[in-house]
Short mmCIF file of C-alpha atoms and ligand atoms in Angstrom, two decimals:
data_model
loop_
_atom_site.label_atom_id
_atom_site.label_comp_id
_atom_site.label_asym_id
_atom_site.label_seq_id
_atom_site.Cartn_x
_atom_site.Cartn_y
_atom_site.Cartn_z
CA MET D 14 0.00 0.00 0.00
CA SER D 15 1.11 3.58 -0.56
CA SER D 16 2.10 5.92 2.22
CA PRO D 17 -0.97 7.08 4.13
CA ALA D 18 0.40 10.63 3.85
CA ALA D 19 -0.05 10.56 0.08
CA ASN D 20 -3.27 12.00 -1.29
CA ILE D 21 -4.62 8.97 -3.09
CA PRO D 22 -7.85 9.37 -5.09
CA GLN D 23 -10.34 7.05 -3.44
CA HIS D 24 -12.40 6.58 -6.59
CA VAL D 25 -10.70 6.43 -9.99
CA ALA D 26 -12.81 6.14 -13.14
CA ILE D 27 -11.28 5.25 -16.51
CA ILE D 28 -12.47 5.65 -20.09
CA MET D 29 -10.58 2.75 -21.67
CA ASP D 30 -9.90 3.88 -25.23
CA GLY D 31 -7.57 2.87 -28.04
CA ASN D 32 -8.06 -0.89 -28.39
CA GLY D 33 -8.94 -0.57 -32.07
CA ARG D 34 -5.94 1.64 -32.87
CA TRP D 35 -3.62 -0.66 -30.94
CA ALA D 36 -4.78 -3.55 -33.15
CA LYS D 37 -4.65 -1.52 -36.37
CA GLN D 38 -1.05 -0.46 -35.70
CA ARG D 39 -0.17 -4.17 -35.65
CA GLY D 40 -2.30 -5.20 -38.63
CA LEU D 41 -4.56 -7.21 -36.32
CA PRO D 42 -8.38 -7.38 -36.20
CA ARG D 43 -10.03 -4.96 -33.73
CA ILE D 44 -11.09 -7.81 -31.47
CA GLU D 45 -7.39 -8.56 -30.77
CA GLY D 46 -7.16 -5.04 -29.36
CA HIS D 47 -10.15 -5.76 -27.11
CA ARG D 48 -8.55 -9.06 -26.01
CA ARG D 49 -5.42 -7.21 -25.00
CA GLY D 50 -7.65 -4.59 -23.39
CA VAL D 51 -9.07 -7.28 -21.10
CA GLU D 52 -5.51 -8.12 -19.98
CA THR D 53 -5.07 -4.46 -19.06
CA VAL D 54 -8.36 -4.56 -17.12
CA ARG D 55 -6.86 -7.39 -15.03
CA THR D 56 -3.58 -5.56 -14.46
CA VAL D 57 -5.16 -2.23 -13.60
CA THR D 58 -7.75 -3.74 -11.25
CA PHE D 59 -5.00 -4.94 -8.93
CA ALA D 60 -2.59 -2.07 -9.63
CA ALA D 61 -5.21 0.43 -8.44
CA ARG D 62 -5.73 -1.48 -5.24
CA ASP D 63 -1.96 -1.74 -4.62
CA LEU D 64 -1.71 2.03 -5.02
CA GLY D 65 -4.36 2.63 -2.35
CA VAL D 66 -7.45 3.28 -4.50
CA ARG D 67 -10.72 2.04 -2.93
CA MET D 68 -12.99 2.04 -5.98
CA LEU D 69 -12.23 1.66 -9.68
CA THR D 70 -14.89 2.27 -12.34
CA LEU D 71 -14.16 1.16 -15.91
CA TYR D 72 -16.23 2.29 -18.90
CA ALA D 73 -16.51 -1.05 -20.70
CA PHE D 74 -19.57 -0.62 -22.97
CA SER D 75 -21.62 2.51 -23.63
CA ASN D 76 -25.23 2.88 -24.76
CA GLU D 77 -23.78 4.05 -28.07
CA ASN D 78 -21.48 1.02 -28.53
CA TRP D 79 -24.45 -1.04 -29.84
CA LYS D 80 -24.01 0.92 -33.08
CA ARG D 81 -20.66 -0.82 -33.77
CA PRO D 82 -20.57 -3.64 -36.34
CA GLN D 83 -22.58 -6.62 -35.05
CA ASP D 84 -19.57 -8.95 -35.07
CA GLU D 85 -17.61 -6.53 -32.86
CA VAL D 86 -20.55 -6.17 -30.43
CA GLY D 87 -20.94 -9.97 -30.32
CA ALA D 88 -17.21 -10.43 -29.70
CA LEU D 89 -17.22 -7.84 -26.91
CA MET D 90 -20.15 -9.60 -25.22
CA GLY D 91 -18.34 -12.94 -25.56
CA LEU D 92 -15.18 -11.47 -24.04
CA LEU D 93 -17.18 -10.01 -21.18
CA GLU D 94 -18.87 -13.30 -20.35
CA PHE D 95 -15.56 -15.18 -20.53
CA TYR D 96 -13.83 -12.54 -18.38
CA LEU D 97 -16.53 -12.73 -15.68
CA LYS D 98 -16.40 -16.52 -15.53
CA LYS D 99 -12.62 -16.49 -15.32
CA GLU D 100 -12.28 -13.70 -12.76
CA LEU D 101 -14.83 -14.81 -10.18
CA ASP D 102 -12.43 -17.04 -8.23
CA THR D 103 -9.79 -14.30 -8.22
CA PHE D 104 -12.29 -11.72 -6.98
CA VAL D 105 -13.35 -14.01 -4.15
CA ARG D 106 -9.77 -14.95 -3.24
CA ASP D 107 -8.57 -11.34 -3.35
CA ARG D 108 -11.69 -9.87 -1.75
CA VAL D 109 -12.74 -7.63 -4.65
CA ARG D 110 -16.34 -6.47 -4.58
CA PHE D 111 -17.81 -6.37 -8.08
CA ARG D 112 -20.76 -4.28 -9.25
CA THR D 113 -22.08 -2.55 -12.33
CA VAL D 114 -23.72 0.65 -13.45
CA GLY D 115 -25.87 0.83 -16.56
CA ARG D 116 -28.88 -0.86 -18.13
CA THR D 117 -27.53 -4.37 -17.65
CA ASP D 118 -31.01 -5.87 -18.21
CA GLU D 119 -30.52 -5.20 -21.95
CA LEU D 120 -27.31 -7.28 -22.16
CA PRO D 121 -27.37 -10.89 -23.47
CA GLU D 122 -28.82 -13.36 -20.95
CA GLY D 123 -25.50 -15.25 -20.56
CA VAL D 124 -23.71 -12.03 -19.58
CA GLN D 125 -26.54 -11.05 -17.20
CA LYS D 126 -26.29 -14.42 -15.48
CA GLN D 127 -22.54 -14.01 -14.86
CA LEU D 128 -23.05 -10.42 -13.71
CA ARG D 129 -25.65 -11.53 -11.15
CA ARG D 130 -23.41 -14.32 -9.93
CA THR D 131 -20.28 -12.19 -9.64
CA THR D 132 -22.16 -9.36 -7.91
CA GLU D 133 -23.83 -11.74 -5.45
CA GLU D 134 -20.71 -13.73 -4.57
CA THR D 135 -18.57 -10.65 -3.91
CA LYS D 136 -21.08 -8.39 -2.17
CA CYS D 137 -19.63 -9.07 1.29
CA PHE D 138 -16.28 -7.44 0.48
CA THR D 139 -15.84 -3.86 1.63
CA ASP D 140 -12.22 -2.77 1.11
CA TYR D 141 -12.05 -2.49 -2.65
CA THR D 142 -14.70 -2.33 -5.38
CA LEU D 143 -14.47 -2.80 -9.13
CA VAL D 144 -17.36 -1.21 -11.02
CA LEU D 145 -17.97 -1.96 -14.69
CA ALA D 146 -20.03 0.61 -16.58
CA LEU D 147 -21.98 -1.62 -18.98
CA ASN D 148 -24.60 -0.39 -21.42
CA TYR D 149 -24.02 2.87 -19.58
CA GLY D 150 -24.55 6.48 -20.60
CA SER D 151 -25.10 9.51 -18.39
CA ARG D 152 -28.10 10.70 -20.36
CA THR D 153 -29.90 7.37 -20.01
CA GLU D 154 -28.97 7.35 -16.33
CA MET D 155 -30.56 10.80 -15.97
CA VAL D 156 -33.75 9.63 -17.68
CA ASP D 157 -33.90 6.50 -15.50
CA ALA D 158 -33.31 8.60 -12.37
CA ALA D 159 -35.95 11.17 -13.37
CA ARG D 160 -38.50 8.38 -13.95
CA ALA D 161 -37.73 6.75 -10.60
CA TYR D 162 -37.84 10.09 -8.83
CA ALA D 163 -41.18 10.99 -10.43
CA ALA D 164 -42.56 7.61 -9.36
CA ALA D 165 -41.34 8.21 -5.80
CA VAL D 166 -43.00 11.64 -5.77
CA ALA D 167 -46.26 10.14 -7.09
CA ALA D 168 -46.12 7.48 -4.37
CA GLY D 169 -45.61 10.15 -1.71
CA LYS D 170 -42.08 8.94 -0.84
CA GLU D 171 -40.45 12.21 -1.95
CA LYS D 172 -41.74 15.78 -1.85
CA LEU D 173 -41.17 17.79 -5.02
CA ASN D 174 -40.69 20.98 -2.99
CA ASP D 175 -37.87 19.39 -1.02
CA SER D 176 -35.97 18.38 -4.18
CA SER D 177 -32.23 18.86 -3.93
CA TRP D 178 -29.11 17.22 -5.31
CA ALA D 179 -28.94 15.17 -2.10
CA THR D 180 -32.43 13.74 -2.64
CA PHE D 181 -32.32 13.40 -6.44
CA SER D 182 -28.87 11.79 -6.60
CA ARG D 183 -30.22 8.85 -4.60
CA TYR D 184 -32.00 7.79 -7.82
CA LEU D 185 -28.84 7.62 -9.95
CA TYR D 186 -27.21 4.22 -10.59
CA THR D 187 -24.33 5.47 -8.46
CA ALA D 188 -26.51 6.32 -5.42
CA ASP D 189 -24.35 4.48 -2.91
CA MET D 190 -20.99 5.20 -4.55
CA PRO D 191 -18.57 8.03 -3.78
CA GLU D 192 -18.06 10.48 -6.64
CA PRO D 193 -14.95 9.89 -8.78
CA ASP D 194 -11.95 11.94 -7.65
CA LEU D 195 -9.97 11.26 -10.80
CA VAL D 196 -11.14 10.46 -14.33
CA ILE D 197 -8.53 9.14 -16.77
CA ARG D 198 -9.00 8.72 -20.52
CA THR D 199 -6.46 6.81 -22.54
CA SER D 200 -5.53 7.06 -26.24
CA GLY D 201 -5.17 10.85 -26.54
CA GLU D 202 -8.86 11.63 -27.09
CA MET D 203 -9.99 14.54 -24.92
CA ARG D 204 -13.70 14.09 -24.38
CA ILE D 205 -15.97 12.61 -21.74
CA SER D 206 -18.29 10.60 -24.02
CA ASN D 207 -21.39 10.55 -21.81
CA PHE D 208 -19.49 9.05 -18.84
CA LEU D 209 -20.40 9.99 -15.25
CA LEU D 210 -21.24 13.55 -16.33
CA LEU D 211 -22.94 14.50 -13.07
CA GLN D 212 -20.73 12.47 -10.75
CA ALA D 213 -17.53 13.93 -12.23
CA ALA D 214 -18.62 17.51 -11.51
CA TYR D 215 -15.58 18.08 -9.28
CA ALA D 216 -13.29 15.31 -10.53
CA GLU D 217 -9.79 15.93 -11.80
CA PHE D 218 -9.19 14.84 -15.40
CA ILE D 219 -6.10 13.26 -16.90
CA PHE D 220 -5.79 12.50 -20.60
CA THR D 221 -2.92 10.26 -21.58
CA PRO D 222 -1.81 9.37 -25.12
CA VAL D 223 -1.16 5.75 -24.07
CA LEU D 224 -3.51 3.29 -25.81
CA TRP D 225 -5.50 1.17 -23.34
CA PRO D 226 -3.77 -2.17 -24.14
CA ASP D 227 -0.41 -0.49 -23.36
CA PHE D 228 -1.57 1.18 -20.12
CA THR D 229 0.47 -0.08 -17.15
CA LYS D 230 0.65 0.22 -13.38
CA ALA D 231 3.39 2.83 -13.90
CA ASP D 232 0.99 4.91 -16.05
CA LEU D 233 -1.64 4.71 -13.33
CA ALA D 234 0.91 5.66 -10.66
CA ALA D 235 1.98 8.65 -12.82
CA ALA D 236 -1.66 9.77 -13.15
CA ILE D 237 -2.09 9.54 -9.38
CA ALA D 238 1.14 11.51 -8.84
CA ASP D 239 -0.21 14.21 -11.19
CA TYR D 240 -3.52 14.23 -9.27
CA ASN D 241 -1.49 14.66 -6.07
CA ARG D 242 0.04 17.88 -7.34
CA ARG D 243 -3.35 19.47 -7.97
CA GLU D 244 -5.36 21.57 -5.58
CA ARG D 245 -9.04 20.65 -5.48
CA ARG D 246 -10.99 23.72 -4.48
CA PHE D 247 -14.64 22.65 -4.92
CA GLY D 248 -15.59 26.26 -5.68
CA GLN D 249 -13.65 27.76 -2.77
CA THR D 250 -10.47 29.86 -2.90
CA SER D 251 -6.99 28.54 -2.38
CA GLU D 252 -6.65 30.63 0.82
CA GLN D 253 -9.79 29.14 2.33
CA LEU D 254 -8.36 25.67 1.95
CA LYS D 255 -5.06 26.39 3.71
CA PRO D 256 -5.05 25.30 7.35
CA ALA D 257 -5.22 28.23 9.78
CA PRO D 258 -1.81 29.01 11.35
CA ALA D 259 -1.41 27.45 14.78
CA SER D 260 -2.02 30.01 17.57
CA LYS D 261 0.94 30.75 19.90
C1 LIG M 328 -12.47 1.53 -26.72
O1 LIG M 328 -11.57 1.16 -27.70
C2 LIG M 328 -12.88 0.45 -25.89
C3 LIG M 328 -14.14 -0.07 -25.83
C4 LIG M 328 -15.26 0.38 -26.65
C5 LIG M 328 -14.51 -1.12 -24.94
C6 LIG M 328 -13.54 -1.44 -23.85
C7 LIG M 328 -13.54 -2.88 -23.76
C8 LIG M 328 -12.53 -3.63 -23.28
C9 LIG M 328 -11.34 -3.11 -22.62
C10 LIG M 328 -12.63 -5.10 -23.41
C11 LIG M 328 -13.84 -5.69 -22.73
C12 LIG M 328 -13.88 -5.37 -21.29
C13 LIG M 328 -14.11 -6.25 -20.32
C14 LIG M 328 -14.15 -5.78 -18.93
C15 LIG M 328 -14.27 -7.67 -20.58
P1 LIG M 328 -11.96 1.45 -29.20
O2 LIG M 328 -12.41 0.17 -29.80
O3 LIG M 328 -12.94 2.57 -29.28
O4 LIG M 328 -10.56 1.90 -29.77
P2 LIG M 328 -10.30 2.90 -30.98
O5 LIG M 328 -10.87 4.24 -30.57
O6 LIG M 328 -8.82 2.92 -31.09
O7 LIG M 328 -11.00 2.31 -32.18
#
């Protein structure tokens, strides 16, 4: 574990990008890039924990990714199911809690079954959580939250006049999760692509040119070191955040 004095982001969220370009550079089919991407998922899951991170969220499949060629979508779903089956024992042995955000009920039944199993069998672990964003998009999440909130108001469980971020955010997929402190995007693209738009309101962002299959523990450690050098002000001034001088 890292020194407790270091300012480690408790929740790191990553937009894993560049699998396709990694494959293209090598004259390989795109799915080879995704296969190598899964290896990086394994490495980074444990690297983050070693570095002191408590929660890692990975953007694995967006609402928009269904528009990719059908063979690529099918291959990604196959990889996901295989990954979940293979990782379950490791998660249990290494005490990794697994959960998801997104409309997982629209994923293939085989994937849903593995997701239920992995979530259920790891729900007792509390020290470290891996979250996969699957069939996720912030706009869909907003719509789902608004619907659930409206239903709660209609049922008399919430009062419209008392609406606040604190009450509304309980209806997001991330209701019981801390907000991300650090969002990383690989592959040199500098956009957020409908990922945790509300939750990342005060997150720090790091964009690295490294393609996801090449991303290593050292790259993650470098991102955390960069995060450490930043001052998070949450709307306040730098002076307000400095500790008051000790009185004589
Ligand atoms: C972006 O690369 C990556 C994705 C759309 C999906 C990420 C998926 C994986 C890492 C593999 C599956 C994950 C799990 C957890 C089993 P891209 O294809 O958009 O790359 P490009 O922009 O270079 O084309």
